[in-house]
Short mmCIF file of C-alpha atoms and ligand atoms in Angstrom, two decimals:
data_model
loop_
_atom_site.label_atom_id
_atom_site.label_comp_id
_atom_site.label_asym_id
_atom_site.label_seq_id
_atom_site.Cartn_x
_atom_site.Cartn_y
_atom_site.Cartn_z
CA UNK A 1 -23.04 28.68 6.37
CA UNK A 2 -24.93 25.15 6.79
CA UNK A 3 -23.81 21.60 5.37
CA UNK A 4 -27.28 22.24 3.71
CA UNK A 5 -26.21 24.77 1.28
CA UNK A 6 -22.43 22.87 0.81
CA UNK A 7 -24.43 19.80 -0.05
CA UNK A 8 -26.61 21.75 -2.71
CA UNK A 9 -23.78 23.23 -4.08
CA UNK A 10 -21.75 20.49 -4.69
CA UNK A 11 -25.03 18.52 -6.26
CA UNK A 12 -25.47 20.81 -8.62
CA UNK A 13 -21.71 20.88 -10.08
CA UNK A 14 -20.32 23.72 -8.22
CA UNK A 15 -16.95 24.32 -6.93
CA UNK A 16 -16.78 24.63 -3.32
CA UNK A 17 -14.27 27.07 -1.37
CA UNK A 18 -12.02 26.69 0.87
CA UNK A 19 -14.06 27.50 4.35
CA UNK A 20 -16.88 25.34 3.01
CA UNK A 21 -14.71 22.56 2.62
CA UNK A 22 -12.97 23.28 5.94
CA UNK A 23 -16.26 23.36 7.78
CA UNK A 24 -17.75 20.03 6.30
CA UNK A 25 -14.50 18.37 7.49
CA UNK A 26 -13.69 19.80 10.47
CA UNK A 27 -17.83 19.65 11.12
CA UNK A 28 -17.74 16.08 10.54
CA UNK A 29 -14.50 15.87 12.96
CA UNK A 30 -16.00 17.84 15.78
CA UNK A 31 -19.45 15.55 15.35
CA UNK A 32 -21.32 19.18 14.59
CA UNK A 33 -22.38 17.76 11.82
CA UNK A 34 -24.27 14.54 11.30
CA UNK A 35 -22.79 11.59 9.38
CA UNK A 36 -25.94 11.53 7.15
CA UNK A 37 -25.04 14.98 5.76
CA UNK A 38 -21.41 14.14 5.42
CA UNK A 39 -22.62 11.06 3.43
CA UNK A 40 -24.80 13.00 1.07
CA UNK A 41 -21.72 15.52 0.58
CA UNK A 42 -19.47 12.77 -0.45
CA UNK A 43 -21.54 11.07 -2.61
CA UNK A 44 -21.98 14.68 -4.52
CA UNK A 45 -18.23 14.63 -4.70
CA UNK A 46 -17.75 11.13 -5.96
CA UNK A 47 -20.23 11.88 -8.81
CA UNK A 48 -19.09 15.55 -9.67
CA UNK A 49 -15.38 15.58 -8.72
CA UNK A 50 -13.53 18.08 -7.40
CA UNK A 51 -10.82 20.26 -9.32
CA UNK A 52 -7.42 20.77 -8.04
CA UNK A 53 -7.55 23.83 -5.67
CA UNK A 54 -10.73 22.07 -3.83
CA UNK A 55 -8.96 19.03 -3.79
CA UNK A 56 -5.72 20.98 -2.19
CA UNK A 57 -8.34 22.09 0.41
CA UNK A 58 -10.06 18.75 1.44
CA UNK A 59 -6.27 17.57 1.70
CA UNK A 60 -5.40 20.27 3.87
CA UNK A 61 -8.07 20.30 5.72
CA UNK A 62 -7.87 17.16 6.50
CA UNK A 63 -4.17 17.29 7.32
CA UNK A 64 -4.71 19.79 9.93
CA UNK A 65 -7.28 17.85 11.59
CA UNK A 66 -4.67 16.29 13.56
CA UNK A 67 -0.87 16.85 14.04
CA UNK A 68 1.70 17.54 11.70
CA UNK A 69 5.06 15.54 12.73
CA UNK A 70 7.89 17.88 12.53
CA UNK A 71 11.20 15.77 11.76
CA UNK A 72 13.41 18.89 11.04
CA UNK A 73 16.01 18.02 13.77
CA UNK A 74 17.09 15.06 11.59
CA UNK A 75 19.41 15.46 9.34
CA UNK A 76 18.98 14.38 5.75
CA UNK A 77 15.98 14.54 3.35
CA UNK A 78 13.42 11.92 4.45
CA UNK A 79 11.45 10.20 2.03
CA UNK A 80 8.55 7.69 2.04
CA UNK A 81 6.98 5.37 -0.27
CA UNK A 82 2.96 4.64 -0.87
CA UNK A 83 1.71 2.32 -3.01
CA UNK A 84 -2.12 2.59 -3.59
CA UNK A 85 -2.59 -0.87 -3.07
CA UNK A 86 -2.20 -4.18 -4.39
CA UNK A 87 -1.93 -8.04 -4.02
CA UNK A 88 1.42 -9.48 -2.59
CA UNK A 89 2.84 -5.73 -2.41
CA UNK A 90 5.31 -6.04 0.18
CA UNK A 91 7.68 -4.02 -1.10
CA UNK A 92 7.85 -1.18 1.74
CA UNK A 93 9.10 -3.98 4.00
CA UNK A 94 11.83 -4.91 1.79
CA UNK A 95 12.62 -1.26 0.66
CA UNK A 96 12.49 0.55 3.88
CA UNK A 97 15.45 -1.33 5.18
CA UNK A 98 17.29 -0.97 1.75
CA UNK A 99 16.87 3.02 1.68
CA UNK A 100 17.76 3.53 5.39
CA UNK A 101 20.98 1.45 5.35
CA UNK A 102 21.70 3.46 1.96
CA UNK A 103 21.64 6.81 4.26
CA UNK A 104 18.11 7.77 3.52
CA UNK A 105 15.77 8.77 6.49
CA UNK A 106 12.70 6.80 6.10
CA UNK A 107 9.71 8.07 8.32
CA UNK A 108 6.93 5.08 7.24
CA UNK A 109 3.11 5.24 8.69
CA UNK A 110 1.34 2.47 6.95
CA UNK A 111 -2.11 1.07 6.59
CA UNK A 112 -3.76 -1.84 7.45
CA UNK A 113 -5.54 -4.30 4.62
CA UNK A 114 -8.07 -3.06 2.82
CA UNK A 115 -10.94 -4.81 0.92
CA UNK A 116 -9.07 -7.39 -1.22
CA UNK A 117 -5.37 -5.74 -0.78
CA UNK A 118 -3.35 -6.73 2.08
CA UNK A 119 -1.51 -3.68 4.70
CA UNK A 120 1.75 -3.52 5.88
CA UNK A 121 0.63 -3.43 9.38
CA UNK A 122 -0.71 -6.71 8.65
CA UNK A 123 2.31 -8.10 7.23
CA UNK A 124 4.74 -6.47 9.90
CA UNK A 125 2.37 -7.65 13.10
CA UNK A 126 2.36 -11.70 11.96
CA UNK A 127 6.58 -11.02 13.50
CA UNK A 128 6.03 -12.29 16.92
CA UNK A 129 6.27 -9.06 19.32
CA UNK A 130 6.90 -6.54 16.70
CA UNK A 131 5.20 -3.33 17.58
CA UNK A 132 3.43 -0.79 15.51
CA UNK A 133 1.96 1.58 18.19
CA UNK A 134 4.82 4.08 19.30
CA UNK A 135 3.36 7.55 19.56
CA UNK A 136 5.27 10.29 18.02
CA UNK A 137 7.35 11.12 20.49
CA UNK A 138 8.70 7.11 20.30
CA UNK A 139 8.28 7.20 16.65
CA UNK A 140 11.02 10.45 16.19
CA UNK A 141 13.08 8.78 18.62
CA UNK A 142 13.44 5.70 16.61
CA UNK A 143 13.98 7.42 13.40
CA UNK A 144 17.04 9.35 15.02
CA UNK A 145 18.52 5.85 16.47
CA UNK A 146 17.55 3.69 13.30
CA UNK A 147 16.88 6.05 10.16
CA UNK A 148 13.68 4.60 10.11
CA UNK A 149 10.59 3.71 11.73
CA UNK A 150 7.36 1.80 10.71
CA UNK A 151 4.42 2.62 12.39
CA UNK A 152 0.61 2.72 11.76
CA UNK A 153 -1.64 5.85 11.88
CA UNK A 154 -1.98 7.18 15.83
CA UNK A 155 -5.01 8.90 16.73
CA UNK A 156 -3.55 11.85 16.47
CA UNK A 157 -2.58 11.58 12.47
CA UNK A 158 -5.19 13.18 10.47
CA UNK A 159 -8.10 11.92 12.61
CA UNK A 160 -10.52 13.47 10.25
CA UNK A 161 -9.32 10.78 7.32
CA UNK A 162 -10.09 7.98 9.98
CA UNK A 163 -13.46 8.73 10.22
CA UNK A 164 -14.09 9.79 6.79
CA UNK A 165 -12.32 6.72 5.43
CA UNK A 166 -15.13 4.42 7.71
CA UNK A 167 -17.82 6.45 6.33
CA UNK A 168 -16.74 5.93 2.51
CA UNK A 169 -16.37 2.34 2.84
CA UNK A 170 -20.17 1.56 4.12
CA UNK A 171 -21.44 4.61 1.28
CA UNK A 172 -19.65 3.27 -1.75
CA UNK A 173 -17.56 6.42 -1.79
CA UNK A 174 -13.77 4.70 -1.81
CA UNK A 175 -13.20 4.70 -5.58
CA UNK A 176 -13.02 8.47 -6.02
CA UNK A 177 -9.70 10.07 -7.11
CA UNK A 178 -10.44 13.31 -4.81
CA UNK A 179 -11.46 11.34 -2.00
CA UNK A 180 -8.20 8.91 -2.30
CA UNK A 181 -6.16 11.63 -2.83
CA UNK A 182 -7.16 13.61 0.10
CA UNK A 183 -7.20 10.24 2.18
CA UNK A 184 -3.62 9.21 1.15
CA UNK A 185 -1.90 12.54 1.14
CA UNK A 186 -3.10 14.29 4.31
CA UNK A 187 -1.71 10.80 5.98
CA UNK A 188 1.86 11.25 4.26
CA UNK A 189 1.91 15.02 4.48
CA UNK A 190 1.51 14.74 8.00
CA UNK A 191 4.66 12.53 8.77
CA UNK A 192 7.38 14.28 8.22
CA UNK A 193 8.45 13.72 4.89
CA UNK A 194 10.44 15.82 2.82
CA UNK A 195 9.62 14.08 -0.64
CA UNK A 196 7.70 11.02 -1.74
CA UNK A 197 7.69 7.86 -4.01
CA UNK A 198 4.01 7.15 -5.07
CA UNK A 199 3.56 3.28 -6.81
CA UNK A 200 -0.07 4.11 -8.30
CA UNK A 201 -1.45 0.82 -9.27
CA UNK A 202 -3.54 -0.20 -12.06
CA UNK A 203 -5.02 -3.60 -13.51
CA UNK A 204 -6.97 -6.52 -11.99
CA UNK A 205 -6.08 -6.12 -8.51
CA UNK A 206 -5.74 -2.29 -8.01
CA UNK A 207 -8.39 0.11 -6.43
CA UNK A 208 -7.88 2.15 -10.06
CA UNK A 209 -7.89 -0.49 -12.69
CA UNK A 210 -8.61 1.16 -15.88
CA UNK A 211 -5.24 2.68 -17.02
CA UNK A 212 -6.30 6.50 -17.80
CA UNK A 213 -7.94 6.73 -14.79
CA UNK A 214 -4.69 5.41 -12.76
CA UNK A 215 -2.97 7.78 -14.85
CA UNK A 216 -5.27 11.01 -13.58
CA UNK A 217 -4.76 9.69 -10.00
CA UNK A 218 -1.31 9.67 -10.11
CA UNK A 219 -1.05 13.32 -11.25
CA UNK A 220 -3.48 14.42 -8.90
CA UNK A 221 -1.91 12.92 -6.10
CA UNK A 222 1.75 14.26 -7.31
CA UNK A 223 0.22 17.90 -7.49
CA UNK A 224 -1.71 17.68 -3.86
CA UNK A 225 2.33 16.65 -3.04
CA UNK A 226 3.90 19.54 -4.61
CA UNK A 227 1.48 22.19 -3.55
CA UNK A 228 2.10 20.75 0.02
CA UNK A 229 5.87 21.50 -0.42
CA UNK A 230 6.91 17.95 -0.92
CA UNK A 231 8.98 16.76 -3.77
CA UNK A 232 6.87 13.88 -5.14
CA UNK A 233 6.88 11.63 -8.12
CA UNK A 234 5.18 8.43 -9.20
CA UNK A 235 5.68 4.95 -10.89
CA UNK A 236 2.06 3.64 -12.63
CA UNK A 237 2.90 0.11 -12.19
CA UNK A 238 1.20 -2.95 -13.07
CA UNK A 239 -1.21 -5.27 -10.70
CA UNK A 240 -2.72 -7.75 -12.98
CA UNK A 241 -0.90 -10.64 -11.49
CA UNK A 242 0.11 -10.53 -7.75
CA UNK A 243 3.43 -9.61 -6.85
CA UNK A 244 6.05 -12.22 -6.17
CA UNK A 245 4.73 -15.59 -5.18
CA UNK A 246 3.38 -15.29 -1.33
CA UNK A 247 0.21 -13.60 -0.41
CA UNK A 248 -0.53 -13.54 2.83
CA UNK A 249 0.90 -12.01 5.87
CA UNK A 250 3.53 -14.20 7.37
CA UNK A 251 4.09 -16.31 3.97
CA UNK A 252 4.36 -12.34 2.67
CA UNK A 253 7.38 -12.22 5.77
CA UNK A 254 9.30 -15.03 4.82
CA UNK A 255 9.38 -14.10 0.91
CA UNK A 256 10.87 -10.72 1.80
CA UNK A 257 13.56 -12.59 4.08
CA UNK A 258 14.36 -14.26 1.09
CA UNK A 259 14.26 -10.86 -1.10
CA UNK A 260 16.57 -9.41 1.49
CA UNK A 261 19.31 -11.95 1.48
CA UNK A 262 19.28 -11.50 -2.57
CA UNK A 263 16.95 -14.23 -3.45
CA UNK A 264 13.71 -12.63 -4.50
CA UNK A 265 11.28 -13.17 -7.36
CA UNK A 266 12.49 -11.29 -10.21
CA UNK A 267 9.16 -9.01 -10.51
CA UNK A 268 9.41 -8.10 -6.92
CA UNK A 269 12.97 -7.21 -6.93
CA UNK A 270 12.71 -5.12 -10.11
CA UNK A 271 9.87 -3.19 -8.66
CA UNK A 272 11.56 -2.84 -5.20
CA UNK A 273 14.81 -1.73 -6.56
CA UNK A 274 12.88 0.73 -9.01
CA UNK A 275 11.22 2.42 -5.96
CA UNK A 276 13.73 2.29 -3.41
CA UNK A 277 16.22 3.71 -6.19
CA UNK A 278 13.61 6.89 -6.08
CA UNK A 279 13.72 7.27 -2.82
CA UNK A 280 17.84 7.24 -2.56
CA UNK A 281 17.40 9.76 -5.68
CA UNK A 282 15.23 11.96 -4.05
CA UNK A 283 16.90 11.54 -0.46
CA UNK A 284 19.99 13.11 -2.37
CA UNK A 285 22.10 10.23 -1.74
CA UNK A 286 22.67 10.21 -5.45
CA UNK A 287 22.59 12.28 -8.27
CA UNK A 288 20.25 10.12 -10.73
CA UNK A 289 17.67 7.35 -10.51
CA UNK A 290 19.72 5.11 -12.19
CA UNK A 291 22.59 5.37 -9.83
CA UNK A 292 19.84 5.12 -6.90
CA UNK A 293 18.91 1.73 -8.43
CA UNK A 294 22.71 0.72 -8.42
CA UNK A 295 22.95 1.43 -4.72
CA UNK A 296 19.63 -0.16 -4.22
CA UNK A 297 20.97 -3.15 -5.23
CA UNK A 298 24.40 -3.13 -3.66
CA UNK A 299 22.50 -2.87 -0.44
CA UNK A 300 21.01 -6.27 -1.27
CA UNK A 301 24.20 -7.87 -2.31
CA UNK A 302 26.41 -6.77 0.38
CA UNK A 303 24.08 -7.74 2.86
CA UNK A 304 23.69 -4.55 4.74
CA UNK A 305 19.75 -3.92 4.07
CA UNK A 306 19.31 -7.58 5.57
CA UNK A 307 21.19 -6.65 8.67
CA UNK A 308 19.35 -3.17 9.15
CA UNK A 309 15.98 -5.24 8.70
CA UNK A 310 17.19 -7.40 11.73
CA UNK A 311 17.93 -4.21 13.86
CA UNK A 312 14.73 -2.75 12.78
CA UNK A 313 12.81 -5.74 14.05
CA UNK A 314 14.83 -5.67 16.87
CA UNK A 315 14.47 -2.39 18.02
CA UNK A 316 10.73 -2.49 17.50
CA UNK A 317 10.48 -5.25 20.01
CA UNK A 318 9.76 -7.91 17.63
CA UNK A 319 11.57 -11.56 17.35
CA UNK A 320 14.70 -11.97 15.12
CA UNK A 321 14.68 -15.60 16.24
CA UNK A 322 11.58 -16.50 13.46
CA UNK A 323 13.44 -14.48 10.84
CA UNK A 324 16.63 -16.70 11.30
CA UNK A 325 14.69 -19.40 11.85
CA UNK A 326 11.41 -19.19 9.73
CA UNK A 327 10.57 -23.19 9.58
CA UNK A 328 9.85 -22.54 13.20
CA UNK A 329 6.82 -20.19 12.83
CA UNK A 330 3.36 -22.10 13.58
CA UNK A 331 1.73 -23.86 10.58
CA UNK A 332 -1.75 -23.57 9.04
CA UNK A 333 -3.76 -26.42 9.73
CA UNK A 334 -5.01 -27.23 5.96
CA UNK A 335 -2.41 -27.05 3.19
CA UNK A 336 -4.03 -27.93 -0.35
CA UNK A 337 -2.50 -27.37 -3.72
CA UNK A 338 -4.25 -26.11 -6.50
CA UNK A 339 -3.72 -28.46 -9.79
CA UNK A 340 -3.40 -27.68 -13.38
CA UNK A 341 -6.29 -29.72 -15.25
CA UNK A 342 -4.47 -28.62 -18.81
CA UNK A 343 -1.14 -28.24 -20.31
CA UNK A 344 0.39 -24.98 -21.38
CA UNK A 345 1.49 -21.57 -20.94
CA UNK A 346 0.05 -19.10 -18.05
CA UNK A 347 -1.80 -16.65 -19.83
CA UNK A 348 -3.15 -14.79 -16.62
CA UNK A 349 -3.56 -14.99 -12.88
CA UNK A 350 -6.27 -12.33 -12.04
CA UNK A 351 -4.61 -11.01 -8.60
CA UNK A 352 -8.14 -9.57 -7.81
CA UNK A 353 -9.33 -13.13 -7.28
CA UNK A 354 -6.24 -14.45 -5.80
CA UNK A 355 -6.66 -10.95 -2.88
CA UNK A 356 -10.06 -12.20 -2.41
CA UNK A 357 -9.37 -15.78 -1.76
CA UNK A 358 -6.48 -15.10 0.64
CA UNK A 359 -9.24 -13.11 2.67
CA UNK A 360 -11.50 -15.70 2.82
CA UNK A 361 -8.60 -18.06 3.76
CA UNK A 362 -8.11 -15.60 6.91
CA UNK A 363 -5.15 -13.33 5.68
CA UNK A 364 -7.84 -10.20 5.32
CA UNK A 365 -10.94 -9.08 6.84
CA UNK A 366 -14.34 -9.50 5.72
CA UNK A 367 -16.11 -7.80 9.04
CA UNK A 368 -13.60 -4.35 9.89
CA UNK A 369 -12.93 -6.03 13.74
CA UNK A 370 -11.95 -9.40 12.17
CA UNK A 371 -8.85 -10.90 13.49
CA UNK A 372 -6.41 -11.83 10.81
CA UNK A 373 -4.71 -15.42 10.67
CA UNK A 374 -1.04 -14.56 10.10
CA UNK A 375 -0.63 -18.07 8.56
CA UNK A 376 -3.04 -18.41 5.85
CA UNK A 377 -2.86 -17.21 2.71
CA UNK A 378 -1.35 -18.68 -0.97
CA UNK A 379 1.77 -19.17 -2.23
CA UNK A 380 2.21 -19.24 -6.44
CA UNK A 381 3.96 -22.02 -7.98
CA UNK A 382 4.09 -20.34 -11.29
CA UNK A 383 3.98 -16.74 -12.60
CA UNK A 384 2.55 -15.47 -15.81
CA UNK A 385 4.57 -16.54 -18.68
CA UNK A 386 5.41 -20.03 -17.32
CA UNK A 387 5.31 -23.33 -18.84
CA UNK A 388 3.24 -25.97 -17.29
CA UNK A 389 2.42 -29.32 -17.36
CA UNK A 390 -1.17 -31.21 -16.98
CA UNK A 391 -1.50 -32.05 -13.17
CA UNK A 392 1.47 -30.05 -12.33
CA UNK A 393 0.66 -27.82 -9.20
CA UNK A 394 -0.25 -23.92 -9.89
CA UNK A 395 -0.56 -22.69 -6.12
CA UNK A 396 -0.69 -23.81 -2.38
CA UNK A 397 -3.49 -22.52 0.06
CA UNK A 398 -2.58 -22.31 3.77
CA UNK A 399 -5.90 -21.91 6.15
CA UNK A 400 -7.35 -23.04 9.44
CA UNK A 401 -10.64 -22.43 7.71
CA UNK A 402 -11.58 -26.07 6.64
CA UNK A 403 -14.96 -24.77 5.44
CA UNK A 404 -13.45 -22.45 2.69
CA UNK A 405 -11.10 -24.50 1.06
CA UNK A 406 -13.29 -25.96 -1.58
CA UNK A 407 -14.85 -22.48 -2.57
CA UNK A 408 -11.83 -20.79 -2.57
CA UNK A 409 -9.79 -23.81 -5.26
CA UNK A 410 -12.95 -23.22 -7.25
CA UNK A 411 -12.41 -19.43 -7.24
CA UNK A 412 -8.53 -19.59 -8.03
CA UNK A 413 -8.99 -22.35 -10.84
CA UNK A 414 -11.14 -19.37 -12.60
CA UNK A 415 -8.32 -17.07 -12.17
CA UNK A 416 -5.63 -18.93 -13.77
CA UNK A 417 -5.86 -18.91 -17.70
CA UNK A 418 -3.64 -21.25 -19.28
CA UNK A 419 -3.38 -20.77 -23.03
CA UNK A 420 -1.35 -23.06 -25.90
CA UNK A 421 0.29 -19.90 -26.74
CA UNK A 422 2.71 -17.78 -24.85
CA UNK A 423 0.99 -14.34 -23.72
CA UNK A 424 3.02 -11.47 -25.22
CA UNK A 425 5.69 -9.86 -22.62
CA UNK A 426 3.84 -7.46 -20.27
CA UNK A 427 5.61 -4.22 -18.45
CA UNK A 428 5.74 -4.23 -15.14
CA UNK A 429 6.65 -0.42 -14.79
CA UNK A 430 4.45 1.33 -17.17
CA UNK A 431 5.49 5.01 -16.81
CA UNK A 432 7.42 7.75 -14.57
CA UNK A 433 5.73 10.76 -13.74
CA UNK A 434 6.78 13.95 -11.90
CA UNK A 435 5.61 17.39 -11.55
CA UNK A 436 6.92 18.11 -14.98
CA UNK A 437 3.93 15.41 -16.50
CA UNK A 438 1.19 17.64 -14.98
CA UNK A 439 1.01 20.32 -17.67
N1 URA B 501 -5.58 3.82 0.62
C1 URA B 501 -6.23 5.38 1.68
O1 URA B 501 -5.03 5.53 2.73
N2 URA B 501 -7.18 5.94 1.01
C2 URA B 501 -7.81 5.63 0.34
O2 URA B 501 -8.64 6.47 0.18
C3 URA B 501 -7.16 4.77 -0.34
C4 URA B 501 -6.53 4.04 -0.84
#
């Protein structure tokens, strides 16, 4: 078997065997196949796709390139949630303590910001002292003790994905359904879960902007999860406008505090309770999804979820002082409002543009080794459907980079559309899918 033959087969639209896929993934991981050949193979997959069997073999090869965590010694049905990436999407940080407070063990290995989307790890790290770099033995200990642990991908979890992802990032092969499925699911299958809730985003700020492609992605993710022996469900959700009001790491943690204290924005809480309700249901704490949603709401109303969050932060060595007194957190040097140039109703707030603006202000990375500024970002004052007067503040930007302010305000002005007509209601949650949706 040679890499050349396998690249040729995929280039010509042929189905690859399990052995051929393993040969490429393992060869790249152990550096016996050079990056230029793997790049060419990735592009052939990008152009010609993979069928269900190939995707399953690809995911399994990535999964077994590293450690597969066994959490069977921990009682209960272990459930995680994964989002395909969005703007202002801080749902993981709100729902992990809610689900854990409801009795569902949550093993959560999260990622960093990618392109215009934010990452759970960057947000958590904006809490002074919060550690996300525990090894697998400590991760297990913390889940046993707390019912939840929030960490980053270790060097032993799906190392093939880490290498392949970096290569995809520079070879224009990120937006490929088989490659996204293998990347996400190899990491999720490795973390020790029994069940998985997926939030597959579609719309301006999603990686899969097209609705039908997002459905295709959701179905393939479910298929791989189920084939891997995990109960997997997905919600197809709207990422046209940012979720909630805050975009940027510490700004989002501040919003999470409000959410856990029962004062969260309507859209963010609707999505959180839906996804968390599904976790509670799959975790067998309730018989139905609807009951799961009710339990999720009760955990917030009773204060149990907020208490759990404080316990998690303390256990993972973060400061709870700033959570009790967010006003003491360092402030960005520059704060500027975006002012409405006309009166009307907000028709659109383009989340891709808001996400890219937040990155320019310092909330994300342009180069892979850029340092994140936890204080940087954007706070919206209006959402789609709200009325606005000429001269009113639409958003506030926060940054330590004065050179970015004018261009970001210009970009944000184009991202907001104000109309004379009220836009029709838009759904936040389009669709629920599970294995019965695959036929
Ligand atoms: N998130 C991942 O982990 N991998 C992808 O390929 C896309 C989003």
